[in-house]
CSV table of C-alpha atoms in Angstrom, one decimal:
chain,number,residue,atom,x,y,z
Z,1,MET,CA,58.1,-62.2,14.4
Z,2,LYS,CA,58.8,-61.2,10.8
Z,3,SER,CA,55.2,-62.2,9.8
Z,4,LEU,CA,53.8,-60.0,12.6
Z,5,LEU,CA,55.8,-57.0,11.5
Z,6,THR,CA,54.7,-57.5,7.9
Z,7,TYR,CA,51.0,-57.7,9.1
Z,8,LEU,CA,51.4,-54.4,11.1
Z,9,LEU,CA,52.9,-52.6,8.1
Z,10,ILE,CA,50.2,-53.7,5.8
Z,11,SER,CA,47.5,-52.7,8.3
Z,12,PHE,CA,49.0,-49.3,8.8
Z,13,SER,CA,49.2,-48.8,5.0
Z,14,ILE,CA,45.5,-49.7,4.5
Z,15,TYR,CA,44.5,-47.3,7.4
Z,16,SER,CA,46.5,-44.5,5.9
Z,17,CYS,CA,44.9,-45.0,2.4
Z,18,ASN,CA,41.4,-45.0,3.9
Z,19,GLN,CA,42.1,-41.8,5.8
Z,20,LYS,CA,43.2,-40.1,2.6
Z,21,GLU,CA,40.1,-41.3,0.7
Z,22,THR,CA,37.9,-40.0,3.5
Z,23,ALA,CA,39.6,-36.6,3.4
Z,24,MET,CA,39.1,-36.4,-0.3
Z,25,LEU,CA,35.4,-37.2,0.0
Z,26,ASN,CA,34.9,-34.8,2.9
Z,27,PRO,CA,37.4,-31.9,2.4
Z,28,VAL,CA,37.7,-29.5,5.2
Z,29,PRO,CA,37.5,-25.8,4.1
Z,30,GLU,CA,40.5,-23.7,5.0
Z,31,ASN,CA,40.5,-20.6,7.2
Z,32,ILE,CA,37.0,-21.1,8.7
Z,33,PRO,CA,36.6,-19.9,12.3
Z,34,GLU,CA,35.3,-22.4,14.8
Z,35,GLU,CA,31.9,-20.7,15.1
Z,36,GLN,CA,30.1,-19.0,12.3
Z,37,THR,CA,26.9,-16.9,12.5
Z,38,PRO,CA,24.7,-17.4,9.4
Z,39,GLU,CA,23.7,-14.3,7.5
Z,40,THR,CA,20.2,-13.1,8.3
Z,41,THR,CA,17.7,-11.7,5.8
Z,42,ASP,CA,15.1,-9.1,6.7
Z,43,THR,CA,11.8,-10.9,6.0
Z,44,THR,CA,9.5,-8.2,7.5
Z,45,LYS,CA,6.3,-8.1,5.5
Z,46,LEU,CA,5.1,-4.7,4.5
Z,47,SER,CA,1.6,-3.7,5.5
Z,48,TYR,CA,-0.8,-1.2,4.0
Z,49,LEU,CA,-3.8,0.6,5.5
Z,50,ALA,CA,-6.4,2.3,3.1
Z,51,LEU,CA,-8.9,4.7,4.6
Z,52,GLY,CA,-11.9,6.1,2.7
Z,53,ASP,CA,-15.3,5.7,1.2
Z,54,SER,CA,-16.9,4.1,-1.9
Z,55,TYR,CA,-13.9,5.0,-4.0
Z,56,THR,CA,-11.6,3.1,-1.7
Z,57,ILE,CA,-13.8,0.0,-1.1
Z,58,GLY,CA,-14.5,-0.1,-4.9
Z,59,GLU,CA,-18.2,0.2,-5.2
Z,60,SER,CA,-19.6,-1.8,-8.2
Z,61,VAL,CA,-16.2,-3.4,-9.1
Z,62,LYS,CA,-14.7,-6.7,-8.3
Z,63,VAL,CA,-12.3,-6.9,-5.3
Z,64,LYS,CA,-9.3,-7.3,-7.5
Z,65,GLU,CA,-10.3,-4.0,-9.3
Z,66,ARG,CA,-10.3,-1.9,-6.2
Z,67,TRP,CA,-7.4,0.6,-6.4
Z,68,PRO,CA,-5.8,-0.3,-3.1
Z,69,VAL,CA,-5.8,-4.0,-4.2
Z,70,ILE,CA,-4.4,-3.0,-7.7
Z,71,LEU,CA,-1.7,-1.0,-5.9
Z,72,ALA,CA,-0.8,-3.9,-3.6
Z,73,ASP,CA,-0.7,-6.4,-6.5
Z,74,SER,CA,1.5,-3.9,-8.4
Z,75,LEU,CA,3.9,-3.7,-5.5
Z,76,ILE,CA,4.0,-7.4,-5.1
Z,77,ASN,CA,4.8,-7.7,-8.9
Z,78,ARG,CA,7.8,-5.5,-8.2
Z,79,ALA,CA,9.0,-8.0,-5.6
Z,80,TYR,CA,7.8,-6.2,-2.5
Z,81,ASP,CA,6.7,-8.5,0.3
Z,82,LEU,CA,3.3,-6.9,0.9
Z,83,GLY,CA,0.4,-8.5,2.7
Z,84,GLU,CA,-3.3,-8.0,1.9
Z,85,PRO,CA,-4.2,-4.4,2.4
Z,86,LYS,CA,-6.4,-3.5,5.4
Z,87,ILE,CA,-9.3,-1.4,4.0
Z,88,ILE,CA,-11.5,0.7,6.3
Z,89,ALA,CA,-14.0,2.2,3.8
Z,90,ARG,CA,-17.7,2.0,2.9
Z,91,THR,CA,-20.0,3.6,0.3
Z,92,GLY,CA,-21.6,6.8,1.6
Z,93,TRP,CA,-19.2,7.5,4.4
Z,94,THR,CA,-18.5,11.1,5.3
Z,95,THR,CA,-15.4,12.3,7.2
Z,96,ASP,CA,-17.2,12.0,10.6
Z,97,GLU,CA,-18.5,8.5,9.8
Z,98,LEU,CA,-15.0,7.3,8.8
Z,99,GLN,CA,-13.7,8.6,12.1
Z,100,VAL,CA,-16.4,6.6,14.0
Z,101,ALA,CA,-15.6,3.5,12.0
Z,102,ILE,CA,-11.9,3.8,12.6
Z,103,LYS,CA,-12.4,4.0,16.4
Z,104,GLY,CA,-14.7,1.0,16.2
Z,105,GLU,CA,-11.9,-1.1,14.5
Z,106,LYS,CA,-9.7,-0.6,17.6
Z,107,ILE,CA,-6.5,-1.0,15.5
Z,108,THR,CA,-3.3,-1.4,17.5
Z,109,ASP,CA,-1.1,-2.3,14.5
Z,110,THR,CA,1.4,0.0,12.8
Z,111,PHE,CA,1.5,0.0,9.0
Z,112,SER,CA,4.3,0.5,6.5
Z,113,ILE,CA,2.1,2.8,4.4
Z,114,ALA,CA,-1.3,4.4,4.8
Z,115,SER,CA,-3.6,6.2,2.4
Z,116,LEU,CA,-6.6,8.5,2.7
Z,117,LEU,CA,-9.3,9.4,0.2
Z,118,ILE,CA,-12.4,11.0,1.7
Z,119,GLY,CA,-14.8,13.9,1.2
Z,120,VAL,CA,-17.2,13.3,-1.7
Z,121,ASN,CA,-20.1,12.5,0.5
Z,122,ASN,CA,-19.5,15.6,2.6
Z,123,GLN,CA,-19.9,17.6,-0.7
Z,124,TYR,CA,-22.9,15.5,-1.9
Z,125,ARG,CA,-24.8,16.0,1.4
Z,126,GLY,CA,-24.0,19.7,1.4
Z,127,TYR,CA,-22.0,19.7,4.7
Z,128,ALA,CA,-20.2,22.8,5.7
Z,129,ILE,CA,-16.8,22.9,4.0
Z,130,ALA,CA,-15.3,24.0,7.3
Z,131,GLN,CA,-16.3,20.6,8.8
Z,132,TYR,CA,-14.4,18.9,6.1
Z,133,GLU,CA,-11.3,20.9,6.7
Z,134,LYS,CA,-11.4,20.1,10.4
Z,135,GLU,CA,-12.2,16.4,10.1
Z,136,PHE,CA,-9.9,15.8,7.2
Z,137,LYS,CA,-7.0,17.2,9.2
Z,138,GLU,CA,-7.9,14.9,12.1
Z,139,LEU,CA,-8.2,11.9,9.8
Z,140,LEU,CA,-4.8,12.7,8.4
Z,141,GLN,CA,-3.3,12.9,11.8
Z,142,THR,CA,-4.9,9.5,12.6
Z,143,ALA,CA,-3.3,8.0,9.4
Z,144,ILE,CA,0.1,9.4,10.5
Z,145,GLU,CA,-0.3,7.7,13.9
Z,146,PHE,CA,-1.1,4.4,12.1
Z,147,ALA,CA,2.1,4.8,10.1
Z,148,GLY,CA,4.2,4.9,13.2
Z,149,ASN,CA,3.9,8.7,13.5
Z,150,ASP,CA,5.8,9.0,10.3
Z,151,ALA,CA,4.1,11.4,7.9
Z,152,SER,CA,6.4,10.3,5.0
Z,153,LYS,CA,4.6,6.9,5.0
Z,154,VAL,CA,1.2,8.5,4.3
Z,155,PHE,CA,-0.3,9.6,1.0
Z,156,VAL,CA,-3.6,11.2,0.0
Z,157,VAL,CA,-5.6,10.6,-3.2
Z,158,SER,CA,-7.8,13.5,-4.4
Z,159,ILE,CA,-11.6,13.3,-4.7
Z,160,PRO,CA,-12.7,12.3,-8.1
Z,161,ASP,CA,-15.2,14.5,-9.9
Z,162,TYR,CA,-18.5,12.5,-10.3
Z,163,SER,CA,-20.0,15.4,-12.4
Z,164,ALA,CA,-18.4,13.6,-15.4
Z,165,THR,CA,-20.5,10.5,-14.9
Z,166,PRO,CA,-24.0,9.6,-16.2
Z,167,PHE,CA,-25.3,9.8,-12.6
Z,168,ALA,CA,-24.9,13.6,-12.7
Z,169,ALA,CA,-26.4,14.1,-16.2
Z,170,SER,CA,-29.4,16.0,-14.8
Z,171,SER,CA,-27.5,17.8,-12.0
Z,172,ASP,CA,-25.6,21.1,-12.0
Z,173,LYS,CA,-22.4,19.7,-13.2
Z,174,GLU,CA,-20.4,22.9,-13.0
Z,175,LYS,CA,-21.4,23.4,-9.4
Z,176,ILE,CA,-20.3,19.9,-8.5
Z,177,ALA,CA,-17.0,20.3,-10.3
Z,178,LYS,CA,-16.4,23.6,-8.6
Z,179,GLU,CA,-17.1,22.3,-5.1
Z,180,ILE,CA,-15.0,19.2,-5.7
Z,181,ASP,CA,-12.1,21.5,-6.6
Z,182,GLU,CA,-12.6,23.5,-3.4
Z,183,TYR,CA,-12.5,20.3,-1.3
Z,184,ASN,CA,-9.4,19.1,-3.1
Z,185,GLN,CA,-7.7,22.4,-2.6
Z,186,ILE,CA,-8.3,22.2,1.1
Z,187,ALA,CA,-6.9,18.6,1.2
Z,188,GLU,CA,-3.8,19.5,-0.8
Z,189,THR,CA,-3.1,22.6,1.3
Z,190,ILE,CA,-3.2,20.5,4.5
Z,191,CYS,CA,-1.0,17.8,2.9
Z,192,ASN,CA,1.6,20.4,2.0
Z,193,LYS,CA,1.6,21.6,5.6
Z,194,TYR,CA,2.3,18.1,6.8
Z,195,GLN,CA,4.6,17.3,3.9
Z,196,ILE,CA,2.5,14.4,2.8
Z,197,LYS,CA,2.3,13.1,-0.8
Z,198,TYR,CA,-0.9,14.3,-2.6
Z,199,PHE,CA,-1.9,12.5,-5.7
Z,200,ASN,CA,-4.3,14.4,-8.0
Z,201,ILE,CA,-6.4,11.8,-9.9
Z,202,THR,CA,-9.3,14.3,-10.4
Z,203,PRO,CA,-8.3,15.1,-14.1
Z,204,ILE,CA,-8.4,11.3,-14.8
Z,205,SER,CA,-11.9,11.1,-13.3
Z,206,ARG,CA,-13.0,13.8,-15.7
Z,207,GLU,CA,-12.1,11.6,-18.7
Z,208,ALA,CA,-15.3,9.7,-17.9
Z,209,ASP,CA,-17.1,12.5,-19.6
Z,210,TYR,CA,-16.0,11.1,-23.0
Z,211,ASP,CA,-14.8,7.6,-22.1
Z,212,THR,CA,-17.6,5.5,-20.7
Z,213,SER,CA,-15.3,2.5,-20.2
Z,214,LEU,CA,-14.0,4.4,-17.1
Z,215,VAL,CA,-17.4,4.3,-15.4
Z,216,ALA,CA,-18.7,1.2,-13.5
Z,217,ASP,CA,-22.0,-0.3,-14.4
Z,218,ASP,CA,-23.8,1.7,-11.8
Z,219,GLY,CA,-23.2,4.9,-13.9
Z,220,LEU,CA,-21.5,6.7,-11.0
Z,221,HIS,CA,-18.4,5.0,-9.6
Z,222,PRO,CA,-15.0,4.4,-11.4
Z,223,SER,CA,-14.5,1.2,-13.3
Z,224,GLY,CA,-11.5,-1.1,-12.8
Z,225,ALA,CA,-10.0,0.6,-15.9
Z,226,MET,CA,-10.1,4.0,-14.2
Z,227,TYR,CA,-8.6,2.6,-11.0
Z,228,ASN,CA,-5.8,1.2,-13.0
Z,229,LYS,CA,-5.1,4.6,-14.4
Z,230,TRP,CA,-5.0,6.0,-10.9
Z,231,VAL,CA,-2.4,3.5,-9.7
Z,232,LYS,CA,-0.3,3.9,-12.8
Z,233,LEU,CA,-0.2,7.7,-12.0
Z,234,PHE,CA,1.2,7.3,-8.5
Z,235,LEU,CA,2.8,3.7,-8.3
Z,236,ASP,CA,6.4,5.0,-8.7
Z,237,ASP,CA,5.8,7.6,-6.0
Z,238,VAL,CA,4.5,5.0,-3.6
Z,239,VAL,CA,7.6,2.9,-4.4
Z,240,ASP,CA,9.7,5.9,-3.4
Z,241,ILE,CA,7.7,6.2,-0.2
Z,242,ILE,CA,8.5,2.6,0.7
Z,243,GLU,CA,12.2,2.8,-0.4
Z,244,SER,CA,12.8,6.0,1.7
Z,245,ASN,CA,11.6,4.3,4.9
């Protein structure tokens, strides 16, 4: 009987020690509710739509040198989760041709930000400036719709002045510059009406008159170096647009 009692005491002692060791290896945190909901992080990817013509598609430069791509990469470098920009643009497009192309895309997505740069081909072909005013306003309204009907998510880039390029060397450069200014004035006035950010890159485009590194090999369109200057001008403002929405 005594032997049995001794055996039971020893067994209980060993069991108690094992339980203490297990508790030390697997401590139970104090004051934790029975059910916990893990914290969630907003992983929504930002999206960007760029509408335009040769200046937006980046005629005569590499894809990585297009200004919408430079802008997207710059935002990614600032830790914004931005997908590849959706670009609807082609060399030679006028406002009405851009409108047709947008309808053909049949876009149903909503974008975090949207940009518009259009009009140089209207000027180049000698279209009535009243047509530009009407169709630019319509395109701007379309861009707002793509941005979830939120005008604060849209921005416009001014038309560069190609009179400063070698392409226009034998043209009436003063006339071109004057008409580009008239087009840009219309665009800026409409942007002010809708309270949309308007970025004036035209003075930068005129630097090509004395800095050939700002012109692409075709002698007409901006180089990657010029597009970088554009983005540097308005990058912080685009960040503000994103942060305020």
